[in-house]
Short mmCIF file of C-alpha atoms and ligand atoms in Angstrom, two decimals:
data_model
loop_
_atom_site.label_atom_id
_atom_site.label_comp_id
_atom_site.label_asym_id
_atom_site.label_seq_id
_atom_site.Cartn_x
_atom_site.Cartn_y
_atom_site.Cartn_z
CA MET I 155 20.83 8.74 5.93
CA ARG I 156 20.01 8.06 2.69
CA ALA I 157 16.42 6.34 1.64
CA TRP I 158 14.94 4.89 -1.00
CA ALA I 159 11.42 7.37 -1.04
CA VAL I 160 8.24 7.88 -2.97
CA VAL I 161 8.64 11.72 -4.03
CA GLU I 162 5.87 11.24 -6.33
CA ASN I 163 2.66 8.96 -5.92
CA GLY I 164 2.90 6.31 -8.90
CA LYS I 165 6.16 7.24 -10.00
CA PRO I 166 9.45 5.08 -9.37
CA LEU I 167 11.16 5.33 -5.48
CA GLN I 168 14.27 7.80 -5.82
CA GLU I 169 17.36 7.70 -3.69
CA ILE I 170 17.41 10.58 -1.62
CA GLU I 171 19.78 11.56 1.14
CA LEU I 172 18.17 12.78 4.03
CA PRO I 173 19.76 14.16 7.49
CA THR I 174 20.19 11.08 9.95
CA PRO I 175 17.44 12.20 13.05
CA GLU I 176 19.02 13.23 16.04
CA PRO I 177 17.07 11.41 19.07
CA LYS I 178 15.88 13.70 21.33
CA GLY I 179 13.92 13.05 25.13
CA THR I 180 13.00 9.29 25.28
CA GLU I 181 13.78 9.08 21.45
CA VAL I 182 16.13 6.26 20.28
CA LEU I 183 17.78 6.34 16.92
CA VAL I 184 17.78 2.70 14.96
CA GLU I 185 19.79 1.94 12.41
CA VAL I 186 17.61 -0.49 9.49
CA THR I 187 17.87 -4.08 9.38
CA HIS I 188 14.93 -5.60 7.90
CA CYS I 189 12.29 -3.68 6.28
CA GLY I 190 8.90 -5.67 5.13
CA VAL I 191 7.43 -5.05 2.08
CA CYS I 192 3.58 -4.74 2.69
CA HIS I 193 0.50 -3.99 0.30
CA SER I 194 -0.28 -1.43 2.18
CA ASP I 195 3.35 0.28 1.45
CA LEU I 196 1.09 -0.23 -2.56
CA HIS I 197 -1.95 2.09 -1.47
CA ILE I 198 0.53 4.81 -0.08
CA TRP I 199 2.52 4.84 -3.14
CA GLU I 200 -0.93 5.11 -5.00
CA GLY I 201 -2.12 7.96 -2.69
CA TYR I 202 -4.90 7.06 -2.00
CA TYR I 203 -8.26 4.00 -1.19
CA ASP I 204 -10.87 3.48 -2.86
CA ILE I 205 -13.77 3.95 -0.80
CA GLY I 206 -16.24 2.25 -2.93
CA GLY I 207 -18.76 4.12 -5.54
CA GLY I 208 -16.04 5.08 -7.24
CA ARG I 209 -14.64 7.60 -4.90
CA LYS I 210 -10.99 7.09 -3.54
CA MET I 211 -9.84 8.87 -0.64
CA SER I 212 -6.34 10.60 -0.81
CA LEU I 213 -3.78 9.84 1.85
CA ARG I 214 -2.52 13.60 1.17
CA ASP I 215 -5.43 14.58 2.48
CA ARG I 216 -5.25 12.58 5.55
CA GLY I 217 -1.22 14.08 6.22
CA VAL I 218 0.98 12.14 4.03
CA VAL I 219 3.61 14.34 3.32
CA LEU I 220 6.28 13.43 0.47
CA PRO I 221 9.15 12.36 0.09
CA LEU I 222 8.05 9.69 2.13
CA ALA I 223 10.36 6.21 2.89
CA MET I 224 7.72 3.76 3.45
CA GLY I 225 7.75 0.87 5.07
CA HIS I 226 6.34 0.04 8.37
CA GLU I 227 7.79 -3.56 9.40
CA ILE I 228 10.79 -3.19 10.85
CA VAL I 229 14.52 -4.33 12.19
CA GLY I 230 16.90 -2.50 13.70
CA ARG I 231 19.82 -1.93 15.36
CA VAL I 232 20.08 0.42 17.92
CA ALA I 233 22.60 3.13 17.00
CA LYS I 234 22.28 6.06 19.36
CA LEU I 235 19.93 6.69 22.34
CA GLY I 236 18.13 9.77 23.50
CA PRO I 237 18.88 11.75 27.03
CA ASP I 238 16.20 10.76 28.47
CA ALA I 239 15.66 6.88 26.63
CA LYS I 240 16.26 4.05 29.61
CA GLY I 241 16.05 0.30 28.75
CA VAL I 242 18.06 -0.47 25.74
CA LYS I 243 21.74 -0.12 24.36
CA VAL I 244 23.46 0.81 21.65
CA GLY I 245 23.60 -2.34 18.94
CA ASP I 246 20.59 -3.77 20.89
CA LEU I 247 17.98 -5.75 17.81
CA ARG I 248 14.88 -5.07 18.39
CA ILE I 249 11.47 -4.73 16.12
CA VAL I 250 10.47 -1.04 15.74
CA PHE I 251 6.10 -0.58 16.25
CA PRO I 252 5.18 1.47 14.33
CA TRP I 253 1.96 2.33 14.41
CA LEU I 254 2.71 5.69 17.01
CA GLY I 255 0.50 7.99 18.21
CA CYS I 256 1.71 11.94 19.66
CA GLY I 257 3.40 9.66 22.44
CA THR I 258 0.91 11.74 25.17
CA CYS I 259 -3.05 11.52 25.09
CA GLU I 260 -5.33 8.37 26.96
CA LYS I 261 -5.18 6.53 24.47
CA CYS I 262 -1.09 6.59 24.04
CA LEU I 263 -0.17 6.60 27.55
CA ALA I 264 -2.36 3.45 27.40
CA GLU I 265 -0.34 1.95 24.69
CA GLU I 266 -3.14 2.07 22.09
CA ASP I 267 -1.15 4.16 19.91
CA ASN I 268 -3.21 2.70 17.30
CA MET I 269 -6.09 4.01 18.61
CA CYS I 270 -4.96 7.76 18.94
CA LEU I 271 -6.25 10.79 16.70
CA THR I 272 -3.06 12.13 16.02
CA PRO I 273 -1.68 8.62 13.95
CA ARG I 274 2.42 9.34 13.13
CA SER I 275 2.70 6.30 12.33
CA LEU I 276 6.75 5.64 10.85
CA GLY I 277 6.44 4.33 6.91
CA VAL I 278 3.19 6.51 6.39
CA TYR I 279 3.29 9.28 8.17
CA ALA I 280 6.74 9.84 9.13
CA ASN I 281 10.01 8.15 7.28
CA GLY I 282 9.85 4.14 7.99
CA GLY I 283 12.21 1.28 7.16
CA TYR I 284 12.61 1.79 3.02
CA GLY I 285 15.86 4.28 4.35
CA THR I 286 18.63 3.69 6.73
CA HIS I 287 17.40 4.98 9.40
CA VAL I 288 14.29 5.01 12.07
CA ILE I 289 13.25 6.92 15.21
CA ALA I 290 11.34 5.42 17.80
CA PRO I 291 9.14 7.89 20.04
CA HIS I 292 10.07 6.08 23.16
CA PRO I 293 11.94 2.47 23.54
CA ARG I 294 9.14 0.79 24.74
CA HIS I 295 7.78 0.86 21.06
CA LEU I 296 11.29 -1.99 20.75
CA VAL I 297 10.68 -5.18 21.12
CA ASP I 298 12.89 -8.24 21.67
CA LEU I 299 13.12 -11.02 18.89
CA GLY I 300 15.25 -13.12 21.06
CA ALA I 301 16.40 -15.56 18.44
CA LEU I 302 13.52 -15.07 16.05
CA ASP I 303 14.43 -14.74 12.48
CA PRO I 304 14.64 -10.95 11.88
CA ALA I 305 13.04 -11.14 8.33
CA VAL I 306 10.53 -12.56 9.08
CA ALA I 307 10.09 -10.43 13.25
CA ALA I 308 9.91 -8.00 11.15
CA THR I 309 6.70 -9.08 9.41
CA TYR I 310 5.71 -9.23 13.05
CA ALA I 311 4.72 -5.34 13.38
CA CYS I 312 2.41 -5.23 10.34
CA SER I 313 0.41 -8.94 8.78
CA GLY I 314 1.07 -10.71 12.38
CA ILE I 315 -0.32 -7.98 14.77
CA THR I 316 -2.58 -7.11 12.09
CA VAL I 317 -4.08 -10.83 11.86
CA TYR I 318 -3.28 -11.36 15.89
CA SER I 319 -5.13 -8.43 16.87
CA ALA I 320 -8.23 -9.24 14.49
CA VAL I 321 -7.78 -12.88 16.22
CA ARG I 322 -8.48 -11.35 19.79
CA LYS I 323 -11.75 -8.99 18.31
CA ALA I 324 -13.35 -12.06 17.00
CA MET I 325 -13.03 -14.20 20.33
CA PRO I 326 -14.54 -15.45 22.57
CA VAL I 327 -15.29 -18.81 19.92
CA GLN I 328 -15.34 -22.06 21.39
CA ALA I 329 -12.34 -23.56 20.39
CA HIS I 330 -14.56 -26.60 18.29
CA GLU I 331 -16.94 -23.62 17.07
CA ALA I 332 -16.58 -22.53 13.66
CA ILE I 333 -14.22 -19.35 13.09
CA VAL I 334 -14.23 -18.04 8.86
CA VAL I 335 -10.87 -16.38 7.13
CA VAL I 336 -11.78 -14.94 4.90
CA GLY I 337 -8.88 -14.19 2.24
CA ALA I 338 -6.03 -16.87 2.30
CA GLY I 339 -2.48 -14.97 0.97
CA GLY I 340 0.17 -14.39 4.05
CA LEU I 341 -2.07 -12.59 6.20
CA GLY I 342 -4.92 -15.32 5.83
CA LEU I 343 -2.17 -18.54 6.74
CA ASN I 344 -0.63 -16.07 9.42
CA ALA I 345 -4.10 -16.00 10.59
CA ILE I 346 -4.56 -19.97 10.70
CA ALA I 347 -1.17 -20.19 12.24
CA VAL I 348 -2.45 -17.69 15.04
CA LEU I 349 -5.50 -19.69 15.63
CA HIS I 350 -3.79 -23.00 16.07
CA ALA I 351 -1.18 -21.73 18.68
CA MET I 352 -4.27 -20.46 20.65
CA GLN I 353 -5.17 -24.47 19.88
CA HIS I 354 -8.29 -23.80 17.79
CA GLN I 355 -9.49 -27.00 16.48
CA ASN I 356 -12.37 -25.51 13.24
CA ILE I 357 -10.80 -22.65 11.19
CA VAL I 358 -12.69 -22.04 7.94
CA VAL I 359 -10.99 -20.38 5.00
CA VAL I 360 -13.04 -19.00 2.17
CA ASP I 361 -10.79 -18.00 -1.03
CA VAL I 362 -11.28 -17.62 -4.59
CA SER I 363 -7.73 -19.79 -5.33
CA PRO I 364 -7.54 -23.25 -5.45
CA GLU I 365 -4.13 -22.56 -5.20
CA LYS I 366 -4.47 -21.08 -2.47
CA ARG I 367 -7.25 -22.83 -0.63
CA GLU I 368 -5.09 -26.35 -0.90
CA ALA I 369 -1.88 -23.11 0.75
CA ALA I 370 -4.80 -23.09 3.82
CA ARG I 371 -5.44 -26.81 3.43
CA ARG I 372 -2.00 -27.59 4.57
CA ALA I 373 -1.49 -24.57 6.87
CA GLY I 374 -3.98 -26.34 8.78
CA ALA I 375 -7.45 -24.88 7.88
CA HIS I 376 -9.97 -27.16 8.18
CA LYS I 377 -12.80 -26.34 5.36
CA VAL I 378 -11.62 -24.35 2.64
CA VAL I 379 -14.28 -22.93 1.37
CA ASP I 380 -14.88 -21.68 -2.70
CA GLY I 381 -15.12 -17.61 -2.51
CA SER I 382 -16.21 -17.65 -6.14
CA GLY I 383 -19.95 -17.55 -7.83
CA GLU I 384 -22.96 -16.71 -6.14
CA GLY I 385 -24.06 -18.94 -3.03
CA VAL I 386 -20.62 -18.52 -1.51
CA THR I 387 -22.71 -17.70 2.13
CA GLN I 388 -24.55 -21.21 2.29
CA ARG I 389 -21.22 -23.26 1.01
CA ILE I 390 -19.68 -21.17 4.36
CA ILE I 391 -22.66 -21.81 6.46
CA ASP I 392 -22.65 -25.90 4.55
CA ALA I 393 -18.71 -25.76 5.96
CA ALA I 394 -19.20 -24.43 9.47
CA GLY I 395 -21.99 -26.68 10.57
CA GLY I 396 -24.36 -23.44 10.38
CA PRO I 397 -23.79 -19.81 10.57
CA VAL I 398 -21.20 -18.26 12.62
CA LEU I 399 -20.37 -16.08 15.56
CA ALA I 400 -17.34 -14.95 13.89
CA VAL I 401 -16.02 -14.13 10.37
CA ILE I 402 -12.49 -11.99 10.23
CA ASP I 403 -12.21 -10.67 6.63
CA LEU I 404 -8.92 -10.19 5.38
CA VAL I 405 -9.70 -8.91 2.14
CA ASN I 406 -13.44 -6.56 2.99
CA GLY I 407 -13.99 -5.68 -0.35
CA THR I 408 -17.79 -5.26 -1.43
CA GLN I 409 -18.40 -9.21 -2.23
CA THR I 410 -16.61 -10.98 0.69
CA ALA I 411 -18.17 -8.43 3.37
CA ARG I 412 -21.87 -9.29 2.02
CA TYR I 413 -21.81 -12.72 2.44
CA ALA I 414 -19.43 -12.92 5.44
CA PHE I 415 -22.33 -10.59 6.35
CA ASP I 416 -25.02 -13.07 5.71
CA ALA I 417 -23.23 -16.15 7.30
CA LEU I 418 -23.46 -14.56 10.16
CA ARG I 419 -25.87 -15.91 13.04
CA LYS I 420 -27.33 -14.63 15.87
CA GLY I 421 -24.57 -12.25 17.87
CA GLY I 422 -22.14 -12.59 15.14
CA ARG I 423 -19.29 -10.55 15.13
CA LEU I 424 -17.77 -8.97 11.30
CA ILE I 425 -14.42 -8.24 11.51
CA GLN I 426 -13.28 -6.85 8.79
CA VAL I 427 -9.49 -6.44 8.69
CA GLY I 428 -8.53 -5.91 4.79
CA LEU I 429 -8.26 -2.87 2.51
CA PHE I 430 -9.67 -4.03 -0.72
CA GLY I 431 -12.41 -1.55 -0.54
CA GLY I 432 -15.66 -0.36 -1.67
CA GLU I 433 -18.81 -0.63 0.85
CA LEU I 434 -21.27 -2.70 2.39
CA THR I 435 -24.84 -1.91 2.77
CA LEU I 436 -25.96 -3.09 6.40
CA PRO I 437 -30.06 -3.86 7.06
CA LEU I 438 -30.67 -1.87 9.87
CA PRO I 439 -33.43 -3.62 11.88
CA LEU I 440 -31.17 -7.27 11.79
CA MET I 441 -28.13 -5.64 12.94
CA ALA I 442 -30.35 -4.82 16.35
CA ILE I 443 -32.49 -7.71 16.48
CA ARG I 444 -29.67 -10.85 15.61
CA ALA I 445 -27.57 -8.14 17.75
CA LEU I 446 -24.65 -8.25 15.49
CA THR I 447 -21.60 -6.44 15.67
CA VAL I 448 -19.04 -5.16 12.19
CA GLN I 449 -15.82 -4.46 14.09
CA GLY I 450 -13.29 -2.74 12.00
CA SER I 451 -9.54 -3.89 12.72
CA TYR I 452 -6.59 -1.67 12.12
CA VAL I 453 -3.37 -3.58 12.74
CA GLY I 454 -2.38 -3.42 16.62
CA ASN I 455 -0.72 -2.00 20.00
CA PRO I 456 2.75 -3.06 21.60
CA LYS I 457 0.80 -4.99 24.17
CA GLU I 458 -0.26 -7.21 21.24
CA LEU I 459 3.44 -7.55 19.61
CA ARG I 460 4.99 -8.38 22.65
CA GLU I 461 1.97 -11.05 23.34
CA LEU I 462 2.78 -12.22 19.54
CA VAL I 463 6.10 -12.52 20.09
CA SER I 464 6.24 -14.65 22.72
CA LEU I 465 3.87 -16.60 20.95
CA ALA I 466 6.22 -17.38 17.67
CA GLN I 467 9.57 -17.40 20.92
CA ASP I 468 7.10 -20.44 22.26
CA GLY I 469 8.20 -22.34 19.13
CA LYS I 470 3.93 -22.11 18.74
CA LEU I 471 3.73 -19.95 15.58
CA PRO I 472 5.46 -21.53 12.69
CA ALA I 473 7.63 -19.40 10.35
CA LEU I 474 6.10 -18.25 7.12
CA PRO I 475 8.00 -17.85 4.36
CA VAL I 476 10.02 -14.70 3.35
CA ASP I 477 12.55 -13.75 0.73
CA THR I 478 15.05 -11.35 1.23
CA ILE I 479 16.13 -8.58 -1.09
CA SER I 480 18.55 -5.63 -1.47
CA GLN I 481 17.16 -2.83 0.43
CA ARG I 482 18.59 -1.13 -2.98
CA LEU I 483 15.76 -2.49 -4.48
CA ALA I 484 13.38 -1.43 -2.51
CA ASN I 485 11.41 -0.45 -5.90
CA ASP I 486 11.76 -3.58 -7.71
CA ALA I 487 10.48 -5.60 -4.42
CA LEU I 488 7.63 -3.04 -5.26
CA MET I 489 6.80 -3.13 -8.14
CA ARG I 490 7.52 -7.13 -8.24
CA LEU I 491 4.39 -6.72 -5.02
CA ARG I 492 1.71 -5.07 -7.42
CA ASP I 493 2.62 -7.55 -10.10
CA GLY I 494 1.30 -10.71 -7.81
CA LYS I 495 4.56 -12.11 -8.17
CA VAL I 496 5.30 -12.89 -4.25
CA THR I 497 4.04 -15.38 -2.51
CA GLY I 498 4.88 -14.86 1.46
CA ARG I 499 6.26 -11.96 2.19
CA LEU I 500 9.48 -10.01 0.87
CA VAL I 501 11.54 -8.49 2.84
CA LEU I 502 13.99 -5.52 2.41
CA ARG I 503 17.89 -6.52 3.97
CA SER I 504 19.94 -2.88 4.37
CA GLU I 505 24.09 -3.09 4.16
CA ALA I 506 23.71 -2.81 8.13
CA ALA I 507 22.11 -6.87 8.14
ZN1 ZN Z 257 1.24 -3.02 6.99
ZN1 ZN Z 258 -2.17 9.98 21.39
#
């Protein structure tokens, strides 16, 4: 198999040859047809996350080994089954759930693979969709996309379930009560679509960019708030008609987390999703007195992926704008994302597509 891999952090991806893995046990070998290029690929490529105060968390220390074919928004065709793999056949087109764990602990067996303490995520800790083939450990990690556009369906594996899982954590909120979404990029527009699909009627979106606020409005945000400068908390409270029960922070930087937290009402929840980086100082007595929750949300689980795909198959989710580019140009795609030249989602399309 071939892969367009990170060989050295921060350096151009290199085309390399790797042995094609042989599926064992319940494993399924999948030939990649599509793979989304995600923002977190940029962090993996750079090799670190900014964790605030000028400190960095090295991904190498976290077990990321190079060379690595990144890519975790994968759609592909079943190419070969391990002897114990049941329920799929060669040629089936499937979304590959990438947020894998050890496969044997309680969390993994409960289909909360993304909560496993031994992550083996595709495109992070194992080769992913920037290569021609990937291994799914079990057929339950493969989701039938039906008649959905595979380039769009690929994005459900990360940006899709990330948003879906965060929205579920923000609930319950009555349909008429405000839910605040911080960030109107790809994830933000996704969140608006998911909230609409769930019949939510009061979506407040915060962004610093007037163009993105306008895009949010077109996508169905009921109110938009300028996230730049001073007074953002007050503007959120004004737009929402009072302090809010739930904020989903898709940026999650020092500034956004601050104004989002400060906008919470009693019993409020701040769901932190973004990986922008920075830190948040919490007033501890207020956490108790106002019964606040600050909860991180990382991707989602296979159940959530299936629920999201079924929402999309019911026609309740508008397709995200996607642009496809040859898998061979994976490095160009990554650089376009780094340079902020991507609107919607860029998806690699392989020769097998
Ligand atoms: Zn991602
Ligand atoms: Zn596990």
